[in-house]
mmCIF file of C-alpha atoms in Angstrom:
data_model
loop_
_atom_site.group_PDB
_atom_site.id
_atom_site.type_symbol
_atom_site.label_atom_id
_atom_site.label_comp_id
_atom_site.label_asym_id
_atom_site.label_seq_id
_atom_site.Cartn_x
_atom_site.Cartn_y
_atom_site.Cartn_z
ATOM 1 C CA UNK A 1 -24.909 -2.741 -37.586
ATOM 2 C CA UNK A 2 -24.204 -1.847 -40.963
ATOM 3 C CA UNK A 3 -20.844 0.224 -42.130
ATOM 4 C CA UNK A 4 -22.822 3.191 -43.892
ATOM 5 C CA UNK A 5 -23.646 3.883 -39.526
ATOM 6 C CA UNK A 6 -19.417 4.976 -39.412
ATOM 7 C CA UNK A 7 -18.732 8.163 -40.747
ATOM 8 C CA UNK A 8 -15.801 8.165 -43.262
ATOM 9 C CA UNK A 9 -13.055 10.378 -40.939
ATOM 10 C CA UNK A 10 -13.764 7.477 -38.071
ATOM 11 C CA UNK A 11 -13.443 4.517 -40.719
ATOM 12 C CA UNK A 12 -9.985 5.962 -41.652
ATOM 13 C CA UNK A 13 -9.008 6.523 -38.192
ATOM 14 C CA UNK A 14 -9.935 3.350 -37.338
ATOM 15 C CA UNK A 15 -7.697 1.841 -40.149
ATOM 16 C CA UNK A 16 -4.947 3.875 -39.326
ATOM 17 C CA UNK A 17 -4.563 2.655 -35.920
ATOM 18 C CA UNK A 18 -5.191 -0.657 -36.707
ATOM 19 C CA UNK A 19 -2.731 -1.108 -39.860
ATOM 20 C CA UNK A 20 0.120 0.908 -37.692
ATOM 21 C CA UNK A 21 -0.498 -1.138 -34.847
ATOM 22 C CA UNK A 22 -0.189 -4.278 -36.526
ATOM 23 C CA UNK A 23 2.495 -2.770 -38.699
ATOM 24 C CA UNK A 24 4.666 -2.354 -35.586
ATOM 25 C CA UNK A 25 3.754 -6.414 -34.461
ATOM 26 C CA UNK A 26 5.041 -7.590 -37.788
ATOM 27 C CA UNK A 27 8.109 -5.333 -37.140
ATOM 28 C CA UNK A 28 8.570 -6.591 -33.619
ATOM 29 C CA UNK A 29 7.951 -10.517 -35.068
ATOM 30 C CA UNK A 30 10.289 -9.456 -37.716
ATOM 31 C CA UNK A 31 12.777 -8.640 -36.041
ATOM 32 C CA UNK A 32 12.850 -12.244 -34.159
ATOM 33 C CA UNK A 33 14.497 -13.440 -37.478
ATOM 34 C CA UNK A 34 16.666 -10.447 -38.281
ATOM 35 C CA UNK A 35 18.360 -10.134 -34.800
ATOM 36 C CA UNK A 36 21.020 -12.208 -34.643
ATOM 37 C CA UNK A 37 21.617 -13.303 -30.754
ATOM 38 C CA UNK A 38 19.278 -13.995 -27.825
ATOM 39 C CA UNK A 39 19.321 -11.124 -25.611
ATOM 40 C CA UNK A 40 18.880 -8.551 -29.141
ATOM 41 C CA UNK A 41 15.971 -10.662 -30.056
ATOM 42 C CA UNK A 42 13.774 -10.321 -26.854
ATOM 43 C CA UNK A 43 14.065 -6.800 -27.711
ATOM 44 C CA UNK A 44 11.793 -7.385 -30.254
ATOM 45 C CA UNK A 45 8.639 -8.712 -29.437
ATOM 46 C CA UNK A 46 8.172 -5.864 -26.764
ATOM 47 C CA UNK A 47 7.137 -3.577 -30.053
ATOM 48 C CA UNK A 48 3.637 -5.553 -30.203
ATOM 49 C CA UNK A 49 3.161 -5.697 -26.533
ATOM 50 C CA UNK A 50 3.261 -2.310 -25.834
ATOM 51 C CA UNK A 51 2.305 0.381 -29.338
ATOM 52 C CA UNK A 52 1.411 -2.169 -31.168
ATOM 53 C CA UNK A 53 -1.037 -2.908 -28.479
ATOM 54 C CA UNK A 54 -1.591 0.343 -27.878
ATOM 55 C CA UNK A 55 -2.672 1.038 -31.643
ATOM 56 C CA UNK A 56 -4.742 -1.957 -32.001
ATOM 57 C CA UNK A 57 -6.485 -1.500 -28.618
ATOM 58 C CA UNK A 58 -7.489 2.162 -29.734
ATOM 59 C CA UNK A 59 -8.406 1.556 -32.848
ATOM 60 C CA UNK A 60 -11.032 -1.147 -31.480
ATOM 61 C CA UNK A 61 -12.192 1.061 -28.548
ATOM 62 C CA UNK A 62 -12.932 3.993 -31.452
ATOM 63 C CA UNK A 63 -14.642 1.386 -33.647
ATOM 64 C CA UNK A 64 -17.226 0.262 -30.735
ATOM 65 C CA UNK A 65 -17.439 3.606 -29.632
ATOM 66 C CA UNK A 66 -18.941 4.790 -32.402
ATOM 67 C CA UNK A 67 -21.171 2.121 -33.114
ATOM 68 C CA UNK A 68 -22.522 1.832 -29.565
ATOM 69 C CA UNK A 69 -23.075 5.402 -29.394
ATOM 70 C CA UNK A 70 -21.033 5.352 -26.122
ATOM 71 C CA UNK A 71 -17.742 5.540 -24.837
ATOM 72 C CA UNK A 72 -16.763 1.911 -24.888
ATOM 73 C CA UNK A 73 -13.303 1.706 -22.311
ATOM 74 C CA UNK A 74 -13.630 -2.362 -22.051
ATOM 75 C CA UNK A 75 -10.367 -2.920 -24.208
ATOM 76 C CA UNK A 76 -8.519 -0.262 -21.649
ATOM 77 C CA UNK A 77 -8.210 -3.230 -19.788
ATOM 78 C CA UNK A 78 -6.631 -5.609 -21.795
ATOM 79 C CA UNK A 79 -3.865 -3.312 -21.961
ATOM 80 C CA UNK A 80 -3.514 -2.320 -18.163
ATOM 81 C CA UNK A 81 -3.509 -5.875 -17.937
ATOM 82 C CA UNK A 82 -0.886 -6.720 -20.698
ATOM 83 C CA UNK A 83 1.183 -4.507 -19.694
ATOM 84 C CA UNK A 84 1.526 -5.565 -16.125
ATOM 85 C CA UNK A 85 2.085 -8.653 -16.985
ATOM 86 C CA UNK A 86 4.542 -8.415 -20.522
ATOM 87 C CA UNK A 87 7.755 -8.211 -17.788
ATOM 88 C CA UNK A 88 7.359 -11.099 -16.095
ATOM 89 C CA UNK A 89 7.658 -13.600 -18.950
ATOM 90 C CA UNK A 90 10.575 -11.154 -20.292
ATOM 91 C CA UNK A 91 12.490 -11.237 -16.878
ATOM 92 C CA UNK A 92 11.847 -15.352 -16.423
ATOM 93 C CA UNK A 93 13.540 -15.881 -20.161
ATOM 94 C CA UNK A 94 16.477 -13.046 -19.519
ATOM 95 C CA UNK A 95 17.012 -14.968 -16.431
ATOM 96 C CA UNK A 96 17.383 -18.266 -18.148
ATOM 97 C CA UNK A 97 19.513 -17.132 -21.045
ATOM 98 C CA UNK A 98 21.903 -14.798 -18.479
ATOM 99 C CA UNK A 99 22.029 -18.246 -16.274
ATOM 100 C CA UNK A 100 22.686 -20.636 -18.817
ATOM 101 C CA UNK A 101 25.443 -18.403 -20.523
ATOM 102 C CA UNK A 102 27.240 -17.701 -17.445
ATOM 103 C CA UNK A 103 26.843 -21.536 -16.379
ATOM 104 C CA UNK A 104 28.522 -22.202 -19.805
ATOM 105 C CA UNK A 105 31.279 -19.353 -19.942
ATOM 106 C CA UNK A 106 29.771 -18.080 -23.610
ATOM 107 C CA UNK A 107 31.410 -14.984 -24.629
ATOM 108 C CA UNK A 108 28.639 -13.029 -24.946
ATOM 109 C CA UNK A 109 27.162 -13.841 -21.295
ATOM 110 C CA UNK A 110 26.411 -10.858 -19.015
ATOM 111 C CA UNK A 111 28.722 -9.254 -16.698
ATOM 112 C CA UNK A 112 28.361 -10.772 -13.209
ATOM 113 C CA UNK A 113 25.974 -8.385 -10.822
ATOM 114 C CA UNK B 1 -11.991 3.757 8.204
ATOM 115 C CA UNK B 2 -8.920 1.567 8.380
ATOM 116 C CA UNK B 3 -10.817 -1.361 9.105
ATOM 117 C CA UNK B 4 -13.433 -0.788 6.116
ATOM 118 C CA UNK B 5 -10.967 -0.097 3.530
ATOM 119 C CA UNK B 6 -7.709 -1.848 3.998
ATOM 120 C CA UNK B 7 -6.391 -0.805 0.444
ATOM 121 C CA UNK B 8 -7.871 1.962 -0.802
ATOM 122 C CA UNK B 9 -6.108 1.722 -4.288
ATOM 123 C CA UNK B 10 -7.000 -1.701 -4.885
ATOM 124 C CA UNK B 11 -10.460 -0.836 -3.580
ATOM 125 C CA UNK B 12 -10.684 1.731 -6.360
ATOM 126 C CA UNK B 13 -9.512 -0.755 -9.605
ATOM 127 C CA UNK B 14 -11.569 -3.752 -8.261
ATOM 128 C CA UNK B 15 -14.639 -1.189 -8.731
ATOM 129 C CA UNK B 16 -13.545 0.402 -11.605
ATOM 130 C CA UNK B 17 -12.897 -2.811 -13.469
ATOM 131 C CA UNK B 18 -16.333 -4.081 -12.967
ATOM 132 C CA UNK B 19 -17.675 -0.885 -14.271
ATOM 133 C CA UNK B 20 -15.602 -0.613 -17.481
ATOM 134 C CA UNK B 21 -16.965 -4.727 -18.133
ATOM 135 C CA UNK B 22 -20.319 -4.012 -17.295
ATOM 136 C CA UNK B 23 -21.084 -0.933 -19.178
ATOM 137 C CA UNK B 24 -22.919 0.973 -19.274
ATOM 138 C CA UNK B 25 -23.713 2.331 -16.212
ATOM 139 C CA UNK B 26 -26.781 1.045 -13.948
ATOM 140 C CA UNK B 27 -27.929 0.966 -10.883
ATOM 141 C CA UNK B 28 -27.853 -2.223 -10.234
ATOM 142 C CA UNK B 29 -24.299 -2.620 -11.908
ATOM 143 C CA UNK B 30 -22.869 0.282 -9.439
ATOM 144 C CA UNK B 31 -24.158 -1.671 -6.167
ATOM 145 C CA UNK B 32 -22.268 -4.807 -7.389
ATOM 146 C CA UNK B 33 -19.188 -2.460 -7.863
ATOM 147 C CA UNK B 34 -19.150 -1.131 -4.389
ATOM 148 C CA UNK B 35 -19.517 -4.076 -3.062
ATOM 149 C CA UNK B 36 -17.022 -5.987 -5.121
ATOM 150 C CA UNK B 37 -14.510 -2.869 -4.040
ATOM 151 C CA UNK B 38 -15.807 -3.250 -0.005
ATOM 152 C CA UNK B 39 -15.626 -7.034 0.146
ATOM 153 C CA UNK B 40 -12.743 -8.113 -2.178
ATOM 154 C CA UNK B 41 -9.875 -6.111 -0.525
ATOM 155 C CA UNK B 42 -10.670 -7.459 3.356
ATOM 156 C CA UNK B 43 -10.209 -10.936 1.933
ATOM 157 C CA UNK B 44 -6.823 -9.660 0.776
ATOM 158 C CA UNK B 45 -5.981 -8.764 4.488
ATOM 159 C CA UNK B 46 -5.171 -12.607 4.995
ATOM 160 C CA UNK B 47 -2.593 -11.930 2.452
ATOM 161 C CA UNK B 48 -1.017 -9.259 4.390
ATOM 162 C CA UNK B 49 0.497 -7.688 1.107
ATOM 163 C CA UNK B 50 2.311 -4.397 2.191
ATOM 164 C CA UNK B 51 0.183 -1.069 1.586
ATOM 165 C CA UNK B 52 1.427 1.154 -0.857
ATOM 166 C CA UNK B 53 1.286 4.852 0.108
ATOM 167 C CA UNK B 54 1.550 6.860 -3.304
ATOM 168 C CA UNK B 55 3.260 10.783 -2.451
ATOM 169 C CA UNK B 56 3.039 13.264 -4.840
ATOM 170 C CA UNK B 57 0.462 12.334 -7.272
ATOM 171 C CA UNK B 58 2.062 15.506 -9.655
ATOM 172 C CA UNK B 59 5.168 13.619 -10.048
ATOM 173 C CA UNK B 60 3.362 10.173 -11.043
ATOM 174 C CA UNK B 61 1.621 12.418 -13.704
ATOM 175 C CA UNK B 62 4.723 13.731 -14.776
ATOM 176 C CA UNK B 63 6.555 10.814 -15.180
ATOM 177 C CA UNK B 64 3.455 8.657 -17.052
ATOM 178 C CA UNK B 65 3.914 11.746 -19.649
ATOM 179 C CA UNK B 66 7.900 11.116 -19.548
ATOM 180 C CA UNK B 67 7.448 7.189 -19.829
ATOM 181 C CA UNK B 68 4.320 7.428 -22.769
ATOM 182 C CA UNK B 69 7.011 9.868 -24.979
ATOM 183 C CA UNK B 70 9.614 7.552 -24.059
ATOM 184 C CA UNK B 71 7.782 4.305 -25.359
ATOM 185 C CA UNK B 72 6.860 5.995 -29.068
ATOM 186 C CA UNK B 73 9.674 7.373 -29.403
ATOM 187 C CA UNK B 74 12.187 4.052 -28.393
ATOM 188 C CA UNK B 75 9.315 1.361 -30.436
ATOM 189 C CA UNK B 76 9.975 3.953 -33.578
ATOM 190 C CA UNK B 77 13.866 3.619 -33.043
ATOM 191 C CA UNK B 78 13.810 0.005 -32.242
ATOM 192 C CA UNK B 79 11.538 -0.740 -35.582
ATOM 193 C CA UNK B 80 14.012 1.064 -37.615
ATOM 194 C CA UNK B 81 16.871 -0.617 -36.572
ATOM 195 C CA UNK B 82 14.867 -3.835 -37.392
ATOM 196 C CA UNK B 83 13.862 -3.159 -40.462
ATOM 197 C CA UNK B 84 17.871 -1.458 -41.225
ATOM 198 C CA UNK B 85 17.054 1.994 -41.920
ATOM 199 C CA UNK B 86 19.272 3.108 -39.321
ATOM 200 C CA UNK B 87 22.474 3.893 -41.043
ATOM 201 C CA UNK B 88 26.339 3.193 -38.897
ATOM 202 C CA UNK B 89 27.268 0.787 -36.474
ATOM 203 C CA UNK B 90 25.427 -0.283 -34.174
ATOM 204 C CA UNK B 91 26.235 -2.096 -30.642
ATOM 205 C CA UNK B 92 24.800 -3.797 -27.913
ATOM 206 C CA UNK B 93 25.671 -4.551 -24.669
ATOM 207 C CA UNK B 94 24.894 -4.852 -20.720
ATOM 208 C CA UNK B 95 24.913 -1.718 -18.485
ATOM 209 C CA UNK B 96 25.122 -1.945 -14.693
ATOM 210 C CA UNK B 97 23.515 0.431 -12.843
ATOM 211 C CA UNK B 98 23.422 0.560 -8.738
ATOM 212 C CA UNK B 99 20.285 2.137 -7.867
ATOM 213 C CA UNK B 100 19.610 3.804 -4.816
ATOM 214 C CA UNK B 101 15.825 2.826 -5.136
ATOM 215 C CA UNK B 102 14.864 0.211 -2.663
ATOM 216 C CA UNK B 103 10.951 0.068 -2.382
ATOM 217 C CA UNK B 104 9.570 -3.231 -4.054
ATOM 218 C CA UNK B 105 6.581 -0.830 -5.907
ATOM 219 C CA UNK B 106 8.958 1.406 -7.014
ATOM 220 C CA UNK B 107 11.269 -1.484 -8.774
ATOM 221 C CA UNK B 108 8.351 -3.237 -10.006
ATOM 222 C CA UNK B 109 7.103 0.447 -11.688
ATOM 223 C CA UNK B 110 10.424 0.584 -13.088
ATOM 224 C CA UNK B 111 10.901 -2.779 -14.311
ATOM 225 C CA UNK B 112 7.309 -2.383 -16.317
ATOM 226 C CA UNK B 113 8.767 1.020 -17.718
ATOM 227 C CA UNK B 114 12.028 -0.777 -18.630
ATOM 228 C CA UNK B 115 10.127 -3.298 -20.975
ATOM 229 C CA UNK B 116 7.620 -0.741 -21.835
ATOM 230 C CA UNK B 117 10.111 0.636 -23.992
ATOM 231 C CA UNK B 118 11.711 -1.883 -26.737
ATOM 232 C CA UNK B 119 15.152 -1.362 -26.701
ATOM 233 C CA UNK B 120 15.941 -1.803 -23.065
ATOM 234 C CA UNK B 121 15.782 -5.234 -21.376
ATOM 235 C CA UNK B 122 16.186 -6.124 -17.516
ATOM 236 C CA UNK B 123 18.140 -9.092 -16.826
ATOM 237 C CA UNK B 124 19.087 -8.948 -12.944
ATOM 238 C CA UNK B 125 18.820 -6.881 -10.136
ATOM 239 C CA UNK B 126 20.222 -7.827 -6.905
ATOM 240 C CA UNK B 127 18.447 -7.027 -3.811
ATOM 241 C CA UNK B 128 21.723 -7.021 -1.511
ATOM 242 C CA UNK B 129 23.519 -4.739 -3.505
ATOM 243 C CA UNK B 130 21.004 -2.714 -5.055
ATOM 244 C CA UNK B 131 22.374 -3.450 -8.473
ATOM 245 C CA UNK B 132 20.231 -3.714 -11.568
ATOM 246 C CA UNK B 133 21.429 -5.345 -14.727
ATOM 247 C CA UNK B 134 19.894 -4.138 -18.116
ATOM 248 C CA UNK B 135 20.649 -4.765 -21.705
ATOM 249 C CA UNK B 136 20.514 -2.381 -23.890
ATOM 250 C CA UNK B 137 20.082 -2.881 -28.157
ATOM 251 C CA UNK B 138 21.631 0.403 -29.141
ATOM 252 C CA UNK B 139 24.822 0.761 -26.578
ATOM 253 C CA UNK B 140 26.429 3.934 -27.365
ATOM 254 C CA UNK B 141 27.705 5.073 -23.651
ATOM 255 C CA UNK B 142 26.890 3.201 -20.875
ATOM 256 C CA UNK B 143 27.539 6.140 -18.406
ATOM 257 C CA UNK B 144 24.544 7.945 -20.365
ATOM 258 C CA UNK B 145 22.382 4.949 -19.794
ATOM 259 C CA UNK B 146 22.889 4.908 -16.421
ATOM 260 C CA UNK B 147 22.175 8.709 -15.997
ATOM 261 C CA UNK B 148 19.074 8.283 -18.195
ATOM 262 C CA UNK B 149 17.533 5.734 -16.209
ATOM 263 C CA UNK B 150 18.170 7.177 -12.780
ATOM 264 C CA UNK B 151 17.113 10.976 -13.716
ATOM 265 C CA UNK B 152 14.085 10.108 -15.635
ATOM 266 C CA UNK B 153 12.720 7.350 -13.811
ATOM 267 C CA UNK B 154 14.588 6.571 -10.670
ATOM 268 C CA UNK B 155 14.550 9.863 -9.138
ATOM 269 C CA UNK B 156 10.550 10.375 -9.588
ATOM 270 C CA UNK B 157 9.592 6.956 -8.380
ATOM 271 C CA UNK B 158 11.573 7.533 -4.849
ATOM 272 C CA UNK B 159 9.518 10.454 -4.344
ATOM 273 C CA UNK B 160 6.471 8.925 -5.297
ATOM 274 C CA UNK B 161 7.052 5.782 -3.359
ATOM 275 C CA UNK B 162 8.945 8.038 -0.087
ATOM 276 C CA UNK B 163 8.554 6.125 3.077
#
């Protein structure tokens, strides 16, 4: 495989979608620092798990269409399967924090169900 | 028919999935897929996971439109509040809201939309009283929230998941 194979409207596309997709995971890891208490922060990673993602995963599944002269759907599935899972790990560490506030009578813990 | 394919759905993805990691297409590659989709599901049956009965496939189409706008448009909002080009005050905070939604499919559907779009977090929902807990990073009313979440999501996930 060689790049002169891509033509140059698919190279850029493929860029874009890449560079905003990872764009939006530095955001998302970015904002880890700039949000100031727990519940804000888990906010933030969410950005790379789901357009981010999104983005990254299309810009991949253009690239290897293209090259493989085929429709190439294999990344599809990283994403079905990210996505499925992203709310589980969120809903564990929510969980946690809401428990361990309460427990603790912080002033910012969550209103009782 | 019941007997040869328990769950139809999961049926479907098993197959599917082989396909999409084994392309391209062959022969030989669509035999293993049938029979990964026949076999794998009545090995499930031991499981005895409930069977999901999906109504009004329009509805599911409409609302994957509803929740795809949703998550572009809240990661945009959510990265510029991040990155402070949002301009005014800006508050957080926990809204309560009781849903009337009781099928475990439809709350797990909802709980993927609710952290498939940045911005909203679940914390707690309570299967006695139906109450679900979620916190959200721009709190402006919670009474809006609540209305949000139960006319775009709630309200098309009870009649796709309808008993």
């Amino acid at each position: 495989m060689n790049s002169t194979e891509l033509p140059v409207w698919a190279a850029w596309l493929v860029v874009v979608f890449a560079i905003v997709g990872a764009g939006f995971s530095l955001t998302g890891a970015f904002g880890l620092i700039r949000l100031r208490t727990f519940y804000e922060r888990v906010h933030a990673p969410t950005l790379g798990a789901t357009l981010g993602m999104a983005l990254i995963l299309m810009s991949s599944m253009l690239l290897l269409s293209l090259i493989e002269g085929r429709l190439v759907l294999r990344d599809a599935l990283i994403g079905v399967f990210l996505t499925v899972t992203t709310p589980v790990t969120l809903l564990l560490l929510a969980r946690a924090a809401a428990q361990r506030d309460r427990h603790e009578g912080n002033p910012d813990a969550p209103p009782d169900v | 028919m019941r007997r040869l394919l328990p769950y139809p759905i999961l049926s479907a993805c098993l197959a599917s999935t082989w396909l999409l990691l084994n392309a391209p297409l062959s022969p030989g590659n669509v035999l293993l897929a049938l029979s990964i989709g026949l076999t794998v599901p009545t090995v499930m049956l031991a499981l005895r996971p409930q069977a999901v009965r999906v109504h009004a496939p329009g509805t599911l189409a409409r609302l994957a439109v509803i929740v795809l706008y949703d998550m572009v448009r809240s990661n945009i909002d959510v990265a510029r509040i991040i990155l402070g080009l949002r301009r005014g005050e800006r508050r957080t905070g926990f809204v309560t809201i009781p849903l009337d939604l009781r099928e475990p499919f439809g709350i797990a559907i909802l709980s993927i939309i609710l952290t498939g779009t940045p911005g909203t977090l679940w914390v707690q929902y309570d299967s006695n009283t139906g109450c679900l807990l979620i916190h959200v990073l721009d709190y402006t009313d919670g009474e809006e929230w609540v209305r949000r979440v139960k006319d775009r999501y709630e309200r098309p996930l009870m009649q796709i998941f309808a008993p």
